[in-house]
Amino acid sequence: MNPNSIKYKNPGSSSTTRFERIHTVIFDNKENAELLIAKEIIQLIQKNNKKNKKTVLGLATGSSPKGVYKNLIEIHKKEKVSFKKVVTFNLDEYYGISKDHKESYNQFMDENLFNHTDIDRNNIHIPDGDLNKKVIDNFCKDYEKKIKSCGGIDIQILGIGANGHIGFNEPGSNLNSITRLVKLDYQTRHDARLNFNGIKNVPSSAITMGIKTILTSKRIILMAWGKSKSNAIKKTVEVRQNVNVPASLIQSHNNATIVLDMDSSSLLTRISQPWQVGEQTLDEEIKNRAIHWLSSKTEKPILRLTEKDYNQNNLSDLLVQKSHYDINLEAFNKLQRTITGWPGGKPNADDTHRPERKNPAKKRVIIFSPHPDDDVVSMGGTFDRLVSQGHDVHVAYQTSGNIAVSNEEVLKFVELYEDFFDRSSSLISELKNLLSDEKKIIKDRSVRKLASLIREKESLAATRFIGLNDSNVHFLKLPFYETGKIKKNKPTSDDLKIMCDLIKSIKPHQIFAAGDLADPHGTHKVCIELLFHSLKNLKKLNFMKDCWVWLYRGAWHEWDSHEIDMAVPLSPLQVLRKRRAIFYHQSQNNSVMFQGDDEREFWQRVEDRNREIAITYNDLGMADYQAMETFRRYHF
Ligand code: F6R
């Protein structure tokens, strides 16, 4: 391997990074970044192996370093790079679980790296999560000593928590902290709940290397992938270092690099507001974003932005070819034209500047809803309009959503059945017994089936209220979801076939789907990826040429104003109708089980969100609507 091939370059000029307080590199694709990190590690091992010297690695667990480990294993095997002289120190381990617990970091390291290399087991160091409390202090001191006696860590790799933690150094961790027992943050435990089948099973403390331990490494590489890390990365890279964002403390290290993919870097100024770092070639979408940003910054509607506003906010380049007047007008018209009360297209109207085509006047529509309720939660008003405007609307509930029905809710129906039919059977008492534990998620098939049925009946009540025939409601029950646990399976060709079969049978002119990738338990992401995959597979079919795909967002997230291609205003009465439709999903009201960190009920969140985007439109200079549902077109 040519050592010179290893480079972390920064794109653009140094002004590009002027908001960044630490060396940060962004890759178009995560795989290239992982390979580069692995190569840097391998290069050091090779160099040291030649001199018969140890290489001391500081290692992390979690999803972030998995790809790097995969590359290390591959290179180790292909290029016969020996790990015999590699010494490792892991950052952390949960406290209160044994080494052979399937979620222990000891197991993780064996599975993801050690078992596939020739590393000497005596050279592996991972905190022991099974120690008696009395000996922990000594263990931690000894861990520090061992690192020192090996000459210190040559390369420390890090992931980052959504709260900015590194290792298990949670917000508030001291700059001088060393290896110790710590309490885990709520957010950290929440993020780990899928692996432990519920937050209550996640250990509440851990042993972790300290910030000081990490900072004494000779080289630090912190990697972050995906949107969920973008907030923490913004604070780590662009905000002055502070203990509330532990990862920011590595700003003071003189040989640290932050390695990112596009999603995790999406909030950095150079990506989200490139005009602020002197980037001159802004594409149409970014120009639009810049104008909306300027309007919000100056607190002026678009049409009142002046030449001075553009000049004073690094946007003078926009004025080279067009006057501020023309730019304002274009942005204003563009936004104005997203607004329509005819989400299925307005028949007999000029549709040149409308978001949807007028023909065919009656469209076949599929609304894909990941869970049974996202349809009404996220686009209940638009759904209602599509039906009342005479389109042939179908709803496809992709998953059964049965995990989100509480045991007490299922018990209510079991008891109702028992009392009404005056039937006591062994099944009934077995079910009652199982359901007596309010909190536990019960895997039992009958319980899960009952929970699915409850959600089906609620969905039908809501779709009937909107005016849909039951025959237009499809419960796909995608198999990937049916694990009886919070953690779902990977989708397979069976899931894909169900999706493709439905699309082929309906031949829709419009598909609406949840482009809501931020839902806290990943089901929306799997569902949208399955749709994208289906579209790719079906693309060549004739009817697909007339099919337009619209992505909605709802309970978790809203589109930014510049991203919106269609905005459907709701009157105060329509907002109430939407609320009623949501209320039919009774099992999800009154403290739903999986609502993330937001305490509000779903209907409250969406009402707030639909109102907020209407206010944003108004601030940008549009008419004052009560609420709006918004969509972005997906071109496949
Ligand atoms: C684990 C560790 C943690 C993780 C962080 C991100 O050893 O040190 O700080 O790096 O919680 O976890 P993932 O990579 O799973 O997102």
XYZ file of C-alpha atoms and ligand atoms in Angstrom:
652
model
C 0.000 0.000 0.000
C 1.252 3.444 -0.847
C 1.276 5.481 2.377
C 0.958 8.685 0.373
C -2.427 7.597 -0.830
C -3.746 8.262 2.656
C -5.107 11.767 2.767
C -7.912 13.584 4.416
C -8.434 16.585 2.215
C -10.637 19.528 2.888
C -12.673 20.557 -0.080
C -12.472 24.166 -1.215
C -10.420 27.015 0.162
C -9.588 27.697 3.784
C -12.435 30.186 3.986
C -14.724 27.202 3.463
C -13.867 26.013 6.941
C -13.758 29.375 8.674
C -16.502 28.452 11.134
C -14.788 25.188 12.082
C -12.646 24.859 15.172
C -11.183 21.449 14.390
C -9.894 19.650 11.310
C -13.011 18.233 9.670
C -13.359 16.264 6.454
C -16.564 15.386 4.692
C -16.999 12.435 2.373
C -19.679 11.949 -0.264
C -19.845 8.394 0.787
C -19.307 6.737 4.122
C -17.634 3.653 2.636
C -14.707 5.714 1.285
C -14.294 7.387 4.665
C -14.275 4.057 6.495
C -11.691 2.661 4.114
C -9.455 5.679 4.582
C -9.573 5.409 8.366
C -8.820 1.682 8.180
C -5.904 2.400 5.870
C -4.423 4.909 8.274
C -4.556 2.311 11.044
C -3.118 -0.434 8.862
C -0.332 1.795 7.664
C 0.749 2.407 11.256
C 0.561 -1.296 12.105
C 2.690 -2.158 9.066
C 5.265 0.471 9.927
C 5.496 -0.697 13.532
C 5.479 -4.398 12.583
C 8.547 -3.779 10.444
C 10.351 -2.375 13.471
C 8.937 -5.125 15.674
C 7.145 -2.402 17.650
C 3.742 -2.467 19.291
C 0.829 -0.503 17.857
C -1.528 0.726 20.563
C -5.093 1.305 19.432
C -7.919 2.931 21.358
C -11.143 1.361 20.153
C -14.815 2.261 20.201
C -17.954 0.173 19.831
C -21.425 0.983 18.487
C -22.545 1.346 14.905
C -19.995 4.013 13.919
C -16.753 2.006 13.763
C -18.256 -1.203 12.340
C -17.309 -0.384 8.743
C -13.744 0.485 9.766
C -13.430 -2.867 11.536
C -14.785 -4.657 8.482
C -12.094 -3.018 6.372
C -9.385 -3.831 8.912
C -10.376 -7.493 8.792
C -10.403 -7.519 5.011
C -7.012 -5.866 4.693
C -5.587 -8.091 7.445
C -6.696 -11.155 5.473
C -5.914 -9.998 1.942
C -2.643 -8.255 2.616
C -1.566 -10.520 5.464
C -1.036 -7.678 7.907
C -0.520 -9.280 11.301
C -2.251 -7.958 14.419
C 0.053 -9.977 16.705
C 1.780 -6.869 17.940
C -1.356 -4.779 18.215
C -2.405 -3.793 21.728
C -5.939 -2.492 22.204
C -7.748 -0.482 24.851
C -11.477 -0.119 24.520
C -13.143 3.093 25.548
C -15.907 1.682 27.661
C -18.198 -1.091 28.845
C -21.660 -1.122 30.407
C -21.538 -1.705 34.130
C -23.636 -4.492 35.594
C -23.416 -6.951 32.730
C -21.010 -9.815 32.251
C -18.534 -10.262 29.419
C -20.685 -12.883 27.753
C -23.874 -10.785 27.776
C -24.829 -10.464 24.130
C -24.889 -6.658 24.356
C -21.585 -6.330 26.183
C -18.857 -4.442 24.396
C -16.579 -7.410 25.059
C -18.850 -9.508 22.833
C -19.123 -6.714 20.293
C -15.365 -6.482 19.881
C -14.973 -10.241 19.491
C -17.689 -10.397 16.876
C -16.733 -7.309 14.934
C -12.949 -7.448 15.044
C -10.905 -9.633 17.338
C -12.238 -13.065 16.326
C -11.300 -12.355 12.735
C -7.676 -11.355 13.298
C -4.582 -12.972 14.776
C -4.460 -10.546 17.718
C -2.900 -11.919 20.910
C -5.756 -12.155 23.460
C -3.376 -10.924 26.197
C -3.090 -7.645 24.328
C -6.822 -6.916 24.483
C -8.072 -4.564 27.204
C -11.746 -3.802 27.744
C -13.229 -2.512 30.994
C -14.894 -5.260 32.988
C -18.589 -4.565 33.551
C -18.952 -7.306 36.095
C -16.676 -5.988 38.833
C -17.567 -5.593 42.457
C -18.114 -1.871 43.175
C -15.347 -1.934 45.773
C -12.634 -2.824 43.290
C -13.691 -0.515 40.462
C -11.464 2.360 41.542
C -8.385 0.177 41.525
C -9.380 -1.387 38.248
C -9.689 2.067 36.657
C -6.333 3.258 38.003
C -4.767 0.095 36.697
C -6.368 0.649 33.258
C -4.747 4.081 33.094
C -1.388 2.632 34.183
C -1.549 -0.053 31.550
C -2.175 2.520 28.817
C 0.834 4.520 30.031
C 3.085 1.497 30.323
C 2.362 0.627 26.689
C 3.624 4.078 25.718
C 0.156 5.630 25.314
C -2.437 5.202 22.622
C -1.167 5.709 19.069
C -4.563 6.085 17.398
C -7.833 6.550 19.259
C -10.988 6.138 17.242
C -14.236 7.611 18.478
C -17.927 7.650 17.666
C -20.149 10.375 19.036
C -23.482 10.144 20.845
C -26.442 12.234 19.743
C -25.858 14.201 22.969
C -22.204 14.769 22.075
C -20.732 12.114 24.349
C -17.464 10.369 23.545
C -16.847 7.026 25.184
C -19.424 7.283 27.912
C -18.295 10.765 28.911
C -21.715 12.335 29.095
C -22.403 16.103 28.957
C -20.807 17.748 31.978
C -17.762 15.442 31.968
C -14.636 17.104 33.225
C -11.667 17.893 31.007
C -9.441 16.180 33.575
C -11.539 13.037 33.891
C -9.827 9.670 33.662
C -11.144 6.092 33.537
C -14.036 5.795 35.998
C -17.540 4.562 36.721
C -20.194 6.954 35.344
C -23.976 7.261 35.216
C -25.487 7.111 31.735
C -27.655 9.923 30.405
C -31.313 9.345 29.656
C -30.648 9.999 25.972
C -27.822 7.449 25.852
C -30.007 4.798 27.455
C -32.846 5.735 25.157
C -30.593 5.335 22.100
C -29.524 1.869 23.304
C -33.043 0.635 24.048
C -33.496 -1.278 20.787
C -30.534 -3.519 21.553
C -31.705 -4.173 25.090
C -35.352 -4.629 24.145
C -36.579 -1.620 26.073
C -35.018 1.233 28.010
C -35.615 -0.373 31.373
C -33.146 -3.158 30.497
C -30.371 -0.737 29.536
C -27.725 -0.562 32.288
C -27.739 2.750 34.117
C -23.974 3.074 34.462
C -20.761 2.235 32.661
C -16.996 2.287 33.013
C -15.374 4.678 30.571
C -12.004 6.163 29.763
C -12.007 9.846 30.686
C -11.650 12.929 28.509
C -8.076 13.319 29.679
C -7.333 9.689 28.814
C -8.661 10.270 25.310
C -6.806 13.564 24.890
C -3.456 11.985 25.738
C -3.697 9.775 22.636
C -1.222 10.716 19.922
C -3.867 10.764 17.217
C -7.675 10.995 17.415
C -10.157 10.182 14.668
C -13.810 10.824 15.438
C -16.308 9.527 12.919
C -20.017 10.250 12.574
C -22.533 8.990 10.076
C -26.161 9.903 9.497
C -28.569 12.746 10.189
C -29.082 11.802 13.832
C -25.520 12.994 14.549
C -25.736 16.310 12.675
C -26.713 18.374 15.685
C -23.964 17.014 17.901
C -21.453 17.478 15.072
C -22.444 21.091 14.525
C -21.747 21.812 18.211
C -18.546 19.753 18.261
C -17.068 21.457 15.227
C -18.388 25.019 15.292
C -19.073 25.938 18.920
C -16.318 26.895 21.358
C -15.306 23.805 23.326
C -17.370 23.228 26.428
C -18.185 20.381 28.777
C -21.824 20.270 27.688
C -20.661 18.801 24.403
C -17.857 16.452 25.484
C -16.754 15.765 21.897
C -15.964 19.479 21.476
C -13.176 19.051 24.034
C -11.042 17.358 21.393
C -10.767 20.757 19.663
C -7.702 21.320 21.856
C -5.922 18.207 20.543
C -3.269 18.953 17.970
C -3.736 15.851 15.861
C -7.448 15.157 15.726
C -9.679 14.751 12.669
C -13.432 14.599 12.453
C -14.580 12.370 9.592
C -18.136 12.807 8.349
C -20.569 11.730 5.683
C -22.947 14.171 3.989
C -25.797 13.576 6.434
C -23.831 14.056 9.640
C -22.233 17.212 8.204
C -25.530 18.641 6.975
C -25.776 21.356 9.647
C -22.205 22.631 9.304
C -22.207 26.153 7.896
C -20.206 25.193 4.823
C -22.939 22.715 3.879
C -26.125 24.343 5.149
C -25.248 27.975 4.413
C -22.430 27.810 1.867
C -22.915 31.497 1.025
C -21.590 32.321 4.477
C -18.207 30.796 3.644
C -17.841 32.484 0.301
C -19.166 29.649 -1.852
C -20.263 31.323 -5.059
C -21.786 28.653 -7.202
C -25.117 28.123 -5.504
C -27.558 25.814 -7.253
C -31.244 26.729 -7.535
C -32.272 24.917 -4.370
C -29.507 26.505 -2.295
C -30.295 29.940 -3.719
C -33.849 29.489 -2.612
C -32.716 28.322 0.817
C -30.479 31.403 1.057
C -33.370 33.751 0.267
C -35.642 32.111 2.841
C -32.789 32.278 5.349
C -32.248 35.969 4.568
C -35.918 36.696 5.006
C -35.947 34.985 8.379
C -32.685 36.634 9.475
C -33.839 40.138 8.557
C -37.407 39.385 9.714
C -38.748 40.706 6.414
C -41.027 39.060 3.880
C -39.264 38.097 0.643
C -40.617 41.013 -1.388
C -39.206 43.518 1.084
C -35.614 42.296 0.936
C -33.320 45.067 -0.270
C -30.041 45.119 -2.143
C -28.386 46.088 1.129
C -29.795 42.991 2.861
C -28.196 40.800 0.189
C -24.897 42.667 0.324
C -24.626 42.668 4.081
C -25.276 38.953 4.361
C -22.720 37.470 1.963
C -25.303 37.090 -0.777
C -24.104 39.824 -3.136
C -23.127 37.138 -5.674
C -26.791 36.481 -6.265
C -27.091 40.025 -7.552
C -24.474 39.668 -10.294
C -26.876 38.497 -12.968
C -30.220 39.678 -11.656
C -31.509 42.609 -9.672
C -32.664 42.010 -6.117
C -36.136 42.907 -7.344
C -36.168 40.039 -9.882
C -34.646 37.611 -7.406
C -37.262 38.478 -4.802
C -40.064 38.125 -7.280
C -38.841 34.736 -8.535
C -38.533 33.359 -4.995
C -41.914 34.796 -4.065
C -43.644 33.264 -7.104
C -41.948 29.939 -6.568
C -43.241 29.743 -3.034
C -46.675 31.066 -3.926
C -47.020 28.347 -6.569
C -46.468 25.589 -4.043
C -49.800 26.473 -2.415
C -52.831 24.579 -3.659
C -56.154 23.410 -2.320
C -56.156 20.742 -5.068
C -53.542 18.157 -4.053
C -54.718 15.817 -6.835
C -54.554 18.612 -9.451
C -57.273 21.101 -10.364
C -59.457 19.889 -13.233
C -60.026 22.285 -16.150
C -57.514 24.796 -14.842
C -54.255 26.014 -16.306
C -51.716 23.805 -14.543
C -48.530 25.422 -15.864
C -47.605 26.701 -12.423
C -49.510 24.278 -10.236
C -47.716 21.593 -8.242
C -49.888 18.771 -9.697
C -51.198 18.019 -13.205
C -54.857 18.597 -13.944
C -55.157 15.328 -15.912
C -56.428 12.772 -15.385
C -59.053 14.650 -13.426
C -59.761 11.592 -11.279
C -56.516 10.055 -10.182
C -55.712 6.724 -8.596
C -53.793 7.481 -5.422
C -51.928 5.345 -2.890
C -51.113 6.788 0.497
C -48.411 4.661 2.085
C -48.534 4.911 5.852
C -45.679 3.206 7.759
C -47.815 2.724 10.871
C -51.597 2.647 10.995
C -52.146 6.363 11.714
C -49.354 8.193 9.868
C -51.811 8.810 7.027
C -54.110 10.955 9.143
C -51.434 12.272 11.506
C -49.235 13.543 8.713
C -51.596 14.308 5.866
C -55.133 13.912 7.237
C -56.301 17.190 5.694
C -54.880 16.397 2.267
C -56.245 12.847 2.455
C -59.681 14.287 3.213
C -59.468 16.638 0.230
C -58.307 13.949 -2.172
C -61.324 11.840 -1.214
C -63.810 14.715 -1.315
C -62.417 15.836 -4.689
C -63.358 12.432 -6.090
C -60.032 10.654 -6.499
C -59.766 6.902 -6.123
C -57.731 6.927 -2.936
C -56.189 3.799 -1.416
C -54.392 3.650 1.895
C -51.713 1.055 2.468
C -50.636 0.538 6.065
C -47.186 -0.901 5.690
C -46.732 -2.393 9.150
C -49.162 -3.692 11.719
C -47.823 -1.228 14.328
C -48.727 -3.798 16.949
C -45.746 -3.049 19.193
C -47.206 0.352 20.025
C -50.395 -0.985 21.624
C -50.043 -1.127 25.388
C -50.836 -4.316 27.286
C -53.607 -2.588 29.209
C -55.258 -1.681 25.914
C -55.151 -5.297 24.710
C -56.373 -6.480 28.110
C -59.393 -4.204 27.785
C -60.524 -6.096 24.697
C -59.780 -9.527 26.158
C -61.926 -8.668 29.190
C -64.644 -7.198 27.020
C -64.798 -10.428 25.033
C -64.820 -12.507 28.181
C -67.624 -10.502 29.818
C -69.772 -9.925 26.753
C -69.775 -13.501 25.537
C -69.617 -14.837 29.055
C -66.788 -17.112 28.013
C -63.895 -18.062 30.123
C -61.395 -20.304 28.413
C -57.850 -21.373 29.023
C -56.762 -18.990 26.237
C -58.483 -16.073 27.934
C -56.903 -16.730 31.315
C -53.527 -17.301 29.685
C -53.837 -13.968 27.876
C -54.969 -12.172 31.016
C -52.031 -13.596 32.843
C -49.569 -12.573 30.166
C -51.028 -9.085 29.967
C -50.910 -8.457 33.690
C -47.384 -7.043 33.363
C -48.224 -3.583 32.076
C -44.836 -2.598 30.781
C -43.306 -5.723 29.288
C -43.596 -6.197 25.534
C -45.144 -9.604 25.085
C -43.948 -11.680 22.165
C -46.858 -14.129 22.322
C -48.509 -14.444 18.881
C -52.091 -14.131 20.105
C -51.269 -10.952 21.998
C -49.534 -9.455 18.983
C -52.398 -10.479 16.719
C -54.925 -8.826 19.021
C -52.803 -5.680 19.094
C -52.683 -5.680 15.271
C -56.451 -6.100 15.087
C -57.007 -3.203 17.450
C -54.971 -0.976 15.165
C -56.772 -2.279 12.069
C -60.186 -1.506 13.516
C -59.072 1.959 14.599
C -57.698 2.643 11.129
C -60.933 1.550 9.491
C -62.908 3.839 11.775
C -60.717 6.751 10.692
C -60.789 5.940 6.965
C -64.593 5.468 7.087
C -64.857 8.867 8.740
C -62.905 10.338 5.837
C -65.234 8.536 3.442
C -63.170 5.666 2.103
C -64.543 2.220 1.263
C -62.996 -0.547 3.320
C -61.939 -2.229 0.076
C -59.557 0.695 -0.516
C -57.738 0.067 2.748
C -54.819 -2.358 2.606
C -53.054 -3.806 5.612
C -49.727 -4.995 4.229
C -48.333 -6.329 7.530
C -44.793 -6.255 6.152
C -42.941 -9.206 7.655
C -39.791 -7.290 8.641
C -41.803 -5.637 11.430
C -43.262 -8.809 12.906
C -40.599 -9.691 15.456
C -42.680 -9.139 18.571
C -39.795 -6.942 19.767
C -38.808 -3.308 19.419
C -35.907 -4.348 17.254
C -37.101 -5.275 13.781
C -35.633 -7.623 11.187
C -33.886 -6.462 8.069
C -36.394 -6.196 5.198
C -36.226 -8.981 2.630
C -37.546 -9.707 -0.864
C -40.830 -10.782 0.768
C -41.434 -7.225 1.995
C -40.470 -5.824 -1.382
C -42.802 -8.169 -3.237
C -45.779 -7.112 -1.117
C -45.075 -3.448 -1.882
C -44.529 -4.028 -5.615
C -47.646 -6.215 -5.937
C -49.835 -3.507 -4.452
C -48.421 -0.771 -6.697
C -48.841 -2.998 -9.759
C -52.431 -3.806 -8.863
C -53.485 -0.167 -8.375
C -51.342 1.524 -11.026
C -51.408 4.848 -9.183
C -51.042 8.326 -10.675
C -49.975 9.601 -7.299
C -48.139 7.994 -4.410
C -47.855 9.720 -1.048
C -45.324 8.325 1.404
C -43.640 9.263 4.658
C -40.300 10.889 3.938
C -39.914 11.200 7.657
C -36.524 9.653 8.190
C -36.169 10.949 11.718
C -38.730 8.738 13.455
C -37.029 7.484 16.602
C -37.311 3.770 15.968
C -36.358 3.466 12.327
C -39.544 1.937 10.902
C -40.263 4.942 8.693
C -36.782 4.712 7.244
C -37.194 1.048 6.350
C -40.635 1.757 4.870
C -39.460 4.592 2.643
C -36.421 2.636 1.511
C -38.722 -0.238 0.556
C -40.814 2.193 -1.486
C -37.746 3.641 -3.230
C -36.592 0.125 -3.996
C -40.041 -0.794 -5.356
C -40.078 2.303 -7.571
C -36.695 1.358 -8.943
C -37.905 -2.158 -9.731
C -41.130 -0.999 -11.364
C -39.774 2.066 -13.115
C -39.925 0.548 -16.592
C -43.618 -0.360 -16.432
C -45.808 1.835 -18.591
C -48.128 3.157 -15.907
C -45.171 4.325 -13.841
C -44.440 7.072 -16.356
C -47.596 8.802 -15.123
C -46.902 8.224 -11.460
C -45.794 11.149 -9.295
C -44.451 10.566 -5.829
C -45.004 13.026 -2.980
C -43.251 12.735 0.357
C -44.944 13.967 3.493
C -43.604 14.588 6.970
C -45.501 14.635 10.151
C -45.111 13.753 13.732
C -41.345 14.014 13.986
C -40.162 16.522 11.482
C -41.247 19.178 8.980
C -39.793 20.110 5.615
C -37.894 23.379 5.561
C -39.827 26.019 3.617
C -37.354 25.967 0.713
C -37.739 22.188 0.322
C -41.506 22.269 -0.193
C -43.039 21.594 -3.614
C -46.679 21.457 -2.540
C -48.389 23.109 0.453
C -52.015 22.319 1.145
C -53.688 24.912 3.383
C -56.184 23.754 6.002
C -59.022 25.907 7.284
C -59.800 25.901 11.041
C -62.640 23.446 10.371
C -60.404 21.128 8.410
C -57.916 21.149 11.269
C -60.691 19.949 13.565
C -61.710 17.215 11.124
C -58.124 16.065 10.953
C -57.970 15.995 14.748
C -61.076 13.821 14.819
C -59.601 11.391 12.320
C -56.498 11.109 14.508
C -58.623 10.509 17.597
C -59.995 7.303 16.067
C -56.555 5.846 16.741
C -57.444 5.561 20.379
C -54.664 3.174 21.346
C -52.192 5.865 20.323
C -53.737 8.670 22.303
C -53.202 9.353 25.950
C -49.439 8.823 26.285
C -48.406 6.680 23.376
C -45.659 4.188 24.031
C -43.099 5.414 21.516
C -43.287 9.116 21.290
C -39.600 9.954 21.610
C -38.607 12.857 23.815
C -41.593 14.995 22.897
C -44.270 14.759 25.582
C -47.075 16.130 23.415
C -49.683 13.802 21.954
C -49.355 13.168 18.200
C -52.333 15.331 17.298
C -50.895 18.228 19.294
C -47.514 17.945 17.646
C -48.911 17.909 14.145
C -51.312 20.732 14.831
C -48.418 22.798 16.144
C -46.286 21.837 13.204
C -48.990 22.493 10.610
C -49.556 25.875 12.259
C -45.847 26.716 12.436
C -45.283 26.121 8.731
C -48.307 28.298 7.922
C -46.726 31.037 10.053
C -43.419 30.565 8.225
C -45.213 30.993 4.884
C -46.913 34.085 6.242
C -43.582 35.494 7.452
C -42.140 34.924 3.989
C -44.962 37.024 2.593
C -47.738 34.540 1.779
C -51.348 34.800 2.883
C -52.182 34.003 6.495
C -53.515 30.426 6.595
C -54.603 28.550 9.708
C -52.412 25.531 8.980
C -50.678 23.691 6.158
C -49.607 20.189 5.209
C -46.508 20.137 3.074
C -44.997 17.770 0.529
C -41.840 17.369 -1.465
C -41.831 15.706 -4.827
C -39.559 12.700 -5.217
C -38.208 12.145 -8.731
C -37.268 8.552 -9.379
C -18.945 3.196 22.452
C -18.743 4.623 22.621
C -19.854 5.576 22.367
C -20.345 5.526 20.931
C -21.470 6.532 20.709
C -22.064 6.429 19.310
O -17.748 2.509 22.700
O -17.692 5.001 22.951
O -19.404 6.874 22.661
O -19.295 5.804 20.058
O -22.497 6.307 21.623
O -22.665 5.209 19.144
P -23.082 4.700 17.682
O -21.794 4.577 16.936
O -23.732 3.375 17.894
O -23.975 5.721 17.102
